[in-house]
Amino acid sequence: MAEKTPQSCVATLRGQVAYRVIILLLSTFFLSSGLFAQQTRPLSEAYRTREERTKWFRDARFGMFIHWGLYAIPARGEWVRNQERLTVEAYQTYFNEFNPTKYDPRQWARVARQAGMKYAVMTAKHHDGFCLFDSKFTDYKATNTPAKRDLLREFVEAFRAEGLRVGFYYSLLDWHHPDYPHYSDSIHPMRGNPAFKDRVHNFDNYVGYLHSQVRELLTNYGKIDIIWFDFSYGEMSGEKWRASDLVRMARELQPEIIIDNRLGGKMEKRDPEIYAGDFEGPEQVIPPRGVFDEDGSRVPWELCLTLNNQWGYAANDSAYKSPATVVRTLVNCVSKGGNLLLNVGPTALGEIPDKSTEVLREVGAWLVRNGDSIYGCGPADLTKPQWGFYTRKGSTLFAHVLEQPIGQLCLEGMRDRVSSPRLLSDGSEVFLGDFWLGERSFIAKTDVFVNFGKPPQHTFLLPDPFDTVVAMKAR
Ligand code: GLC
């Protein structure tokens, strides 16, 4: 080893200083250029405004869908005209007799609020073309039935008064309008019917009607939080509806409105169409991984789900989901960044079916105790645990335990990442600890265990059979 002289010491020192300066300059450059910064892509304008617009929606997580119209009388679901190929004339009986004497939207709104729902979307017009609202552009509306009232206005007022946000479902299809294609359409009740073969339809006229009605809906009812267009198929998509203009108009009339994604655009694209909407709307399915755009960022979404199997009232459909299924579905959605829009189909007399109300009441009771793990929560970005789901809000992690553990509950990989576990429903202490037999080859060093009582190897029945929520501080 060479001997150190004073000169060599000075040279080494100079070298070290120069080295440090270079490192400092390089790291400043890299950090400011963002090369080493966390993958936080700057948000595009469209994305940013969507993020802001949908903030309340993503916090709300749970809403009520209401499918109500003339089809409540035949009581075989809202597609009855299509399925049974009923003519306008045959269906007219229901128009002539529609008289929901028991309609009390304040009662509906109470049911929704007590279920823990934060918003509601009702069918202003469904595919049959019947309007629950008083439109200037048609006679086919509730005010001309024996009901003689604008039933939509009463819905808006009642739900707002109960503190819920309100939205309108509006069908892009219209099986009553003379200018909507009949014979050649793949869905119309008169599809392939020779009597309609030579009918001429002025589709522009229909699209004008659609736009005028949407203008009415977004002008005459105060602040509307959501417009839910349904739906596009084949060529009936996008600009066929003059979708860009429609969306421009909607945003102009209601600058904060949230729009669904059934006008035919692709919201996952890097540059989505202006009409691509604000949230993805999976129907009767929970996207297994949530929903992401092409850049890997999460996209807001809302599962729309029937409580039995039909949207519109169906007297013979008794396949209701249990309260436990609904709670677990809601939790599943939130764990993947989604909302749940749960449907009720009121009867011809105007009542939410008793069975629906019963299920909703129990879901609401669970939410009273456990709502903190749902509202304002989102994905925890952890691997899904075997026993249930995680949701997260800020530094609080919620373990949703759906499956009765035997003995201890393993939080895989969570050692040193969680502390202070408490039952969310009553704040009581549960315990965090080691595997009761100490180190074992089949237990990872990063695993930690939750005990619902002592001693740890005993099995303690979960206090909530729907979903027992453990709240923890997370690092
Ligand atoms: C489908 C059906 C319709 C229902 C809707 C709800 O598009 O056509 O009847 O309103 O789903 O998402």
mmCIF file of N, CA, C and O in Angstrom, residues 170-225:
data_model
loop_
_atom_site.group_PDB
_atom_site.id
_atom_site.type_symbol
_atom_site.label_atom_id
_atom_site.label_comp_id
_atom_site.label_asym_id
_atom_site.label_seq_id
_atom_site.Cartn_x
_atom_site.Cartn_y
_atom_site.Cartn_z
ATOM 1 N N TYR A 170 -81.660 7.735 -19.107
ATOM 2 C CA TYR A 170 -82.388 8.104 -20.317
ATOM 3 C C TYR A 170 -82.045 7.101 -21.417
ATOM 4 O O TYR A 170 -80.878 6.935 -21.788
ATOM 5 N N SER A 171 -83.065 6.425 -21.945
ATOM 6 C CA SER A 171 -82.831 5.422 -22.983
ATOM 7 C C SER A 171 -82.591 6.077 -24.337
ATOM 8 O O SER A 171 -83.408 6.887 -24.805
ATOM 9 N N LEU A 172 -81.492 5.704 -24.964
ATOM 10 C CA LEU A 172 -81.202 6.200 -26.317
ATOM 11 C C LEU A 172 -82.131 5.507 -27.316
ATOM 12 O O LEU A 172 -82.518 6.081 -28.321
ATOM 13 N N LEU A 173 -82.474 4.275 -27.009
ATOM 14 C CA LEU A 173 -83.432 3.531 -27.839
ATOM 15 C C LEU A 173 -84.832 4.062 -27.552
ATOM 16 O O LEU A 173 -85.088 4.556 -26.447
ATOM 17 N N ASP A 174 -85.700 3.941 -28.534
ATOM 18 C CA ASP A 174 -87.076 4.373 -28.289
ATOM 19 C C ASP A 174 -88.015 3.541 -29.154
ATOM 20 O O ASP A 174 -88.060 3.705 -30.378
ATOM 21 N N TRP A 175 -88.744 2.659 -28.526
ATOM 22 C CA TRP A 175 -89.615 1.740 -29.267
ATOM 23 C C TRP A 175 -91.004 2.323 -29.508
ATOM 24 O O TRP A 175 -91.894 1.625 -30.018
ATOM 25 N N HIS A 176 -91.191 3.583 -29.138
ATOM 26 C CA HIS A 176 -92.481 4.228 -29.375
ATOM 27 C C HIS A 176 -92.386 5.285 -30.463
ATOM 28 O O HIS A 176 -93.335 5.520 -31.203
ATOM 29 N N HIS A 177 -91.223 5.895 -30.593
ATOM 30 C CA HIS A 177 -91.072 7.002 -31.542
ATOM 31 C C HIS A 177 -91.167 6.486 -32.987
ATOM 32 O O HIS A 177 -90.480 5.523 -33.345
ATOM 33 N N PRO A 178 -91.982 7.127 -33.823
ATOM 34 C CA PRO A 178 -92.155 6.627 -35.199
ATOM 35 C C PRO A 178 -90.880 6.689 -36.033
ATOM 36 O O PRO A 178 -90.756 5.937 -37.014
ATOM 37 N N ASP A 179 -89.950 7.552 -35.659
ATOM 38 C CA ASP A 179 -88.734 7.690 -36.463
ATOM 39 C C ASP A 179 -87.563 6.844 -35.969
ATOM 40 O O ASP A 179 -86.457 6.962 -36.491
ATOM 41 N N TYR A 180 -87.815 6.004 -34.993
ATOM 42 C CA TYR A 180 -86.764 5.058 -34.597
ATOM 43 C C TYR A 180 -86.934 3.822 -35.484
ATOM 44 O O TYR A 180 -88.048 3.312 -35.624
ATOM 45 N N PRO A 181 -85.835 3.332 -36.092
ATOM 46 C CA PRO A 181 -85.956 2.187 -37.000
ATOM 47 C C PRO A 181 -86.684 1.000 -36.361
ATOM 48 O O PRO A 181 -86.386 0.638 -35.223
ATOM 49 N N HIS A 182 -87.624 0.440 -37.118
ATOM 50 C CA HIS A 182 -88.421 -0.678 -36.605
ATOM 51 C C HIS A 182 -87.947 -2.003 -37.227
ATOM 52 O O HIS A 182 -87.290 -2.794 -36.571
ATOM 53 N N TYR A 183 -88.323 -2.184 -38.482
ATOM 54 C CA TYR A 183 -88.120 -3.462 -39.187
ATOM 55 C C TYR A 183 -86.655 -3.898 -39.191
ATOM 56 O O TYR A 183 -86.328 -5.051 -38.912
ATOM 57 N N SER A 184 -85.758 -2.950 -39.510
ATOM 58 C CA SER A 184 -84.348 -3.304 -39.717
ATOM 59 C C SER A 184 -83.547 -3.338 -38.427
ATOM 60 O O SER A 184 -82.414 -3.807 -38.401
ATOM 61 N N ASP A 185 -84.115 -2.829 -37.340
ATOM 62 C CA ASP A 185 -83.364 -2.785 -36.085
ATOM 63 C C ASP A 185 -83.291 -4.194 -35.470
ATOM 64 O O ASP A 185 -84.216 -4.997 -35.635
ATOM 65 N N SER A 186 -82.195 -4.450 -34.765
ATOM 66 C CA SER A 186 -82.031 -5.816 -34.234
ATOM 67 C C SER A 186 -82.767 -6.043 -32.913
ATOM 68 O O SER A 186 -82.899 -7.174 -32.453
ATOM 69 N N ILE A 187 -83.263 -4.965 -32.319
ATOM 70 C CA ILE A 187 -83.840 -5.083 -30.981
ATOM 71 C C ILE A 187 -85.303 -4.642 -30.911
ATOM 72 O O ILE A 187 -86.054 -5.057 -30.044
ATOM 73 N N HIS A 188 -85.677 -3.790 -31.835
ATOM 74 C CA HIS A 188 -87.023 -3.213 -31.795
ATOM 75 C C HIS A 188 -88.094 -4.312 -31.741
ATOM 76 O O HIS A 188 -87.963 -5.349 -32.407
ATOM 77 N N PRO A 189 -89.165 -4.090 -30.962
ATOM 78 C CA PRO A 189 -90.230 -5.105 -30.899
ATOM 79 C C PRO A 189 -90.808 -5.463 -32.282
ATOM 80 O O PRO A 189 -91.301 -6.576 -32.475
ATOM 81 N N MET A 190 -90.729 -4.560 -33.241
ATOM 82 C CA MET A 190 -91.285 -4.814 -34.581
ATOM 83 C C MET A 190 -90.206 -5.268 -35.573
ATOM 84 O O MET A 190 -90.423 -5.257 -36.789
ATOM 85 N N ARG A 191 -89.045 -5.693 -35.052
ATOM 86 C CA ARG A 191 -87.948 -6.153 -35.926
ATOM 87 C C ARG A 191 -88.454 -7.303 -36.818
ATOM 88 O O ARG A 191 -89.177 -8.200 -36.348
ATOM 89 N N GLY A 192 -88.112 -7.184 -38.085
ATOM 90 C CA GLY A 192 -88.477 -8.247 -39.029
ATOM 91 C C GLY A 192 -89.970 -8.401 -39.274
ATOM 92 O O GLY A 192 -90.387 -9.344 -39.941
ATOM 93 N N ASN A 193 -90.770 -7.499 -38.769
ATOM 94 C CA ASN A 193 -92.226 -7.595 -38.962
ATOM 95 C C ASN A 193 -92.582 -6.993 -40.323
ATOM 96 O O ASN A 193 -92.385 -5.792 -40.545
ATOM 97 N N PRO A 194 -93.116 -7.825 -41.254
ATOM 98 C CA PRO A 194 -93.362 -7.353 -42.625
ATOM 99 C C PRO A 194 -94.238 -6.108 -42.678
ATOM 100 O O PRO A 194 -94.097 -5.272 -43.585
ATOM 101 N N ALA A 195 -95.114 -5.932 -41.701
ATOM 102 C CA ALA A 195 -95.990 -4.752 -41.703
ATOM 103 C C ALA A 195 -95.187 -3.456 -41.634
ATOM 104 O O ALA A 195 -95.693 -2.381 -41.972
ATOM 105 N N PHE A 196 -93.928 -3.549 -41.176
ATOM 106 C CA PHE A 196 -93.113 -2.334 -41.005
ATOM 107 C C PHE A 196 -91.987 -2.234 -42.036
ATOM 108 O O PHE A 196 -91.172 -1.331 -41.984
ATOM 109 N N LYS A 197 -91.988 -3.185 -42.980
ATOM 110 C CA LYS A 197 -90.868 -3.286 -43.908
ATOM 111 C C LYS A 197 -90.649 -2.004 -44.717
ATOM 112 O O LYS A 197 -89.519 -1.550 -44.880
ATOM 113 N N ASP A 198 -91.715 -1.419 -45.171
ATOM 114 C CA ASP A 198 -91.566 -0.258 -46.058
ATOM 115 C C ASP A 198 -91.709 1.079 -45.342
ATOM 116 O O ASP A 198 -91.762 2.131 -45.978
ATOM 117 N N ARG A 199 -91.830 1.049 -44.050
ATOM 118 C CA ARG A 199 -91.907 2.293 -43.264
ATOM 119 C C ARG A 199 -90.646 3.127 -43.460
ATOM 120 O O ARG A 199 -89.532 2.606 -43.406
ATOM 121 N N VAL A 200 -90.816 4.417 -43.655
ATOM 122 C CA VAL A 200 -89.658 5.300 -43.775
ATOM 123 C C VAL A 200 -89.475 6.005 -42.434
ATOM 124 O O VAL A 200 -90.450 6.490 -41.847
ATOM 125 N N HIS A 201 -88.245 6.004 -41.950
ATOM 126 C CA HIS A 201 -87.973 6.657 -40.664
ATOM 127 C C HIS A 201 -87.015 7.815 -40.876
ATOM 128 O O HIS A 201 -86.010 7.659 -41.564
ATOM 129 N N ASN A 202 -87.333 8.918 -40.286
ATOM 130 C CA ASN A 202 -86.429 10.061 -40.353
ATOM 131 C C ASN A 202 -85.618 10.079 -39.048
ATOM 132 O O ASN A 202 -86.027 10.690 -38.060
ATOM 133 N N PHE A 203 -84.483 9.377 -39.094
ATOM 134 C CA PHE A 203 -83.736 9.186 -37.857
ATOM 135 C C PHE A 203 -83.218 10.513 -37.285
ATOM 136 O O PHE A 203 -83.157 10.690 -36.055
ATOM 137 N N ASP A 204 -82.892 11.460 -38.180
ATOM 138 C CA ASP A 204 -82.451 12.781 -37.703
ATOM 139 C C ASP A 204 -83.512 13.402 -36.816
ATOM 140 O O ASP A 204 -83.211 14.065 -35.826
ATOM 141 N N ASN A 205 -84.720 13.179 -37.236
ATOM 142 C CA ASN A 205 -85.837 13.724 -36.459
ATOM 143 C C ASN A 205 -85.851 13.109 -35.055
ATOM 144 O O ASN A 205 -86.039 13.795 -34.048
ATOM 145 N N TYR A 206 -85.604 11.786 -35.009
ATOM 146 C CA TYR A 206 -85.555 11.124 -33.700
ATOM 147 C C TYR A 206 -84.412 11.684 -32.850
ATOM 148 O O TYR A 206 -84.582 11.989 -31.666
ATOM 149 N N VAL A 207 -83.244 11.844 -33.465
ATOM 150 C CA VAL A 207 -82.091 12.328 -32.683
ATOM 151 C C VAL A 207 -82.372 13.746 -32.169
ATOM 152 O O VAL A 207 -82.008 14.092 -31.033
ATOM 153 N N GLY A 208 -83.063 14.540 -32.981
ATOM 154 C CA GLY A 208 -83.464 15.882 -32.524
ATOM 155 C C GLY A 208 -84.350 15.776 -31.280
ATOM 156 O O GLY A 208 -84.179 16.512 -30.306
ATOM 157 N N TYR A 209 -85.266 14.831 -31.325
ATOM 158 C CA TYR A 209 -86.184 14.596 -30.193
ATOM 159 C C TYR A 209 -85.404 14.216 -28.935
ATOM 160 O O TYR A 209 -85.599 14.766 -27.854
ATOM 161 N N LEU A 210 -84.479 13.277 -29.125
ATOM 162 C CA LEU A 210 -83.636 12.826 -28.006
ATOM 163 C C LEU A 210 -82.899 14.028 -27.385
ATOM 164 O O LEU A 210 -82.918 14.224 -26.162
ATOM 165 N N HIS A 211 -82.285 14.846 -28.242
ATOM 166 C CA HIS A 211 -81.542 16.006 -27.724
ATOM 167 C C HIS A 211 -82.481 16.975 -27.004
ATOM 168 O O HIS A 211 -82.126 17.507 -25.951
ATOM 169 N N SER A 212 -83.654 17.194 -27.576
ATOM 170 C CA SER A 212 -84.591 18.142 -26.949
ATOM 171 C C SER A 212 -85.022 17.641 -25.576
ATOM 172 O O SER A 212 -85.151 18.412 -24.625
ATOM 173 N N GLN A 213 -85.243 16.344 -25.482
ATOM 174 C CA GLN A 213 -85.674 15.807 -24.184
ATOM 175 C C GLN A 213 -84.561 15.884 -23.146
ATOM 176 O O GLN A 213 -84.808 16.202 -21.978
ATOM 177 N N VAL A 214 -83.352 15.621 -23.586
ATOM 178 C CA VAL A 214 -82.236 15.710 -22.631
ATOM 179 C C VAL A 214 -82.084 17.165 -22.180
ATOM 180 O O VAL A 214 -81.862 17.442 -20.998
ATOM 181 N N ARG A 215 -82.276 18.094 -23.120
ATOM 182 C CA ARG A 215 -82.228 19.505 -22.740
ATOM 183 C C ARG A 215 -83.288 19.808 -21.681
ATOM 184 O O ARG A 215 -83.014 20.481 -20.682
ATOM 185 N N GLU A 216 -84.466 19.302 -21.893
ATOM 186 C CA GLU A 216 -85.539 19.527 -20.895
ATOM 187 C C GLU A 216 -85.137 18.977 -19.521
ATOM 188 O O GLU A 216 -85.272 19.645 -18.503
ATOM 189 N N LEU A 217 -84.643 17.756 -19.554
ATOM 190 C CA LEU A 217 -84.304 17.088 -18.286
ATOM 191 C C LEU A 217 -83.210 17.834 -17.534
ATOM 192 O O LEU A 217 -83.212 17.873 -16.298
ATOM 193 N N LEU A 218 -82.294 18.420 -18.304
ATOM 194 C CA LEU A 218 -81.167 19.080 -17.648
ATOM 195 C C LEU A 218 -81.415 20.577 -17.450
ATOM 196 O O LEU A 218 -80.530 21.309 -17.023
ATOM 197 N N THR A 219 -82.614 21.032 -17.790
ATOM 198 C CA THR A 219 -82.953 22.439 -17.603
ATOM 199 C C THR A 219 -84.036 22.627 -16.545
ATOM 200 O O THR A 219 -83.983 23.558 -15.754
ATOM 201 N N ASN A 220 -84.999 21.701 -16.540
ATOM 202 C CA ASN A 220 -86.216 21.976 -15.752
ATOM 203 C C ASN A 220 -86.249 21.383 -14.351
ATOM 204 O O ASN A 220 -87.253 21.498 -13.663
ATOM 205 N N TYR A 221 -85.191 20.710 -13.953
ATOM 206 C CA TYR A 221 -85.249 19.982 -12.671
ATOM 207 C C TYR A 221 -84.137 20.363 -11.704
ATOM 208 O O TYR A 221 -83.802 19.597 -10.801
ATOM 209 N N GLY A 222 -83.573 21.558 -11.881
ATOM 210 C CA GLY A 222 -82.503 21.978 -10.977
ATOM 211 C C GLY A 222 -81.238 21.181 -11.223
ATOM 212 O O GLY A 222 -81.033 20.630 -12.311
ATOM 213 N N LYS A 223 -80.410 21.104 -10.188
ATOM 214 C CA LYS A 223 -79.108 20.460 -10.366
ATOM 215 C C LYS A 223 -79.255 18.935 -10.461
ATOM 216 O O LYS A 223 -79.787 18.286 -9.567
ATOM 217 N N ILE A 224 -78.781 18.414 -11.579
ATOM 218 C CA ILE A 224 -78.829 16.965 -11.787
ATOM 219 C C ILE A 224 -77.389 16.445 -11.709
ATOM 220 O O ILE A 224 -76.493 16.968 -12.358
ATOM 221 N N ASP A 225 -77.196 15.426 -10.895
ATOM 222 C CA ASP A 225 -75.833 14.986 -10.616
ATOM 223 C C ASP A 225 -75.302 13.971 -11.625
ATOM 224 O O ASP A 225 -74.102 13.894 -11.849
#
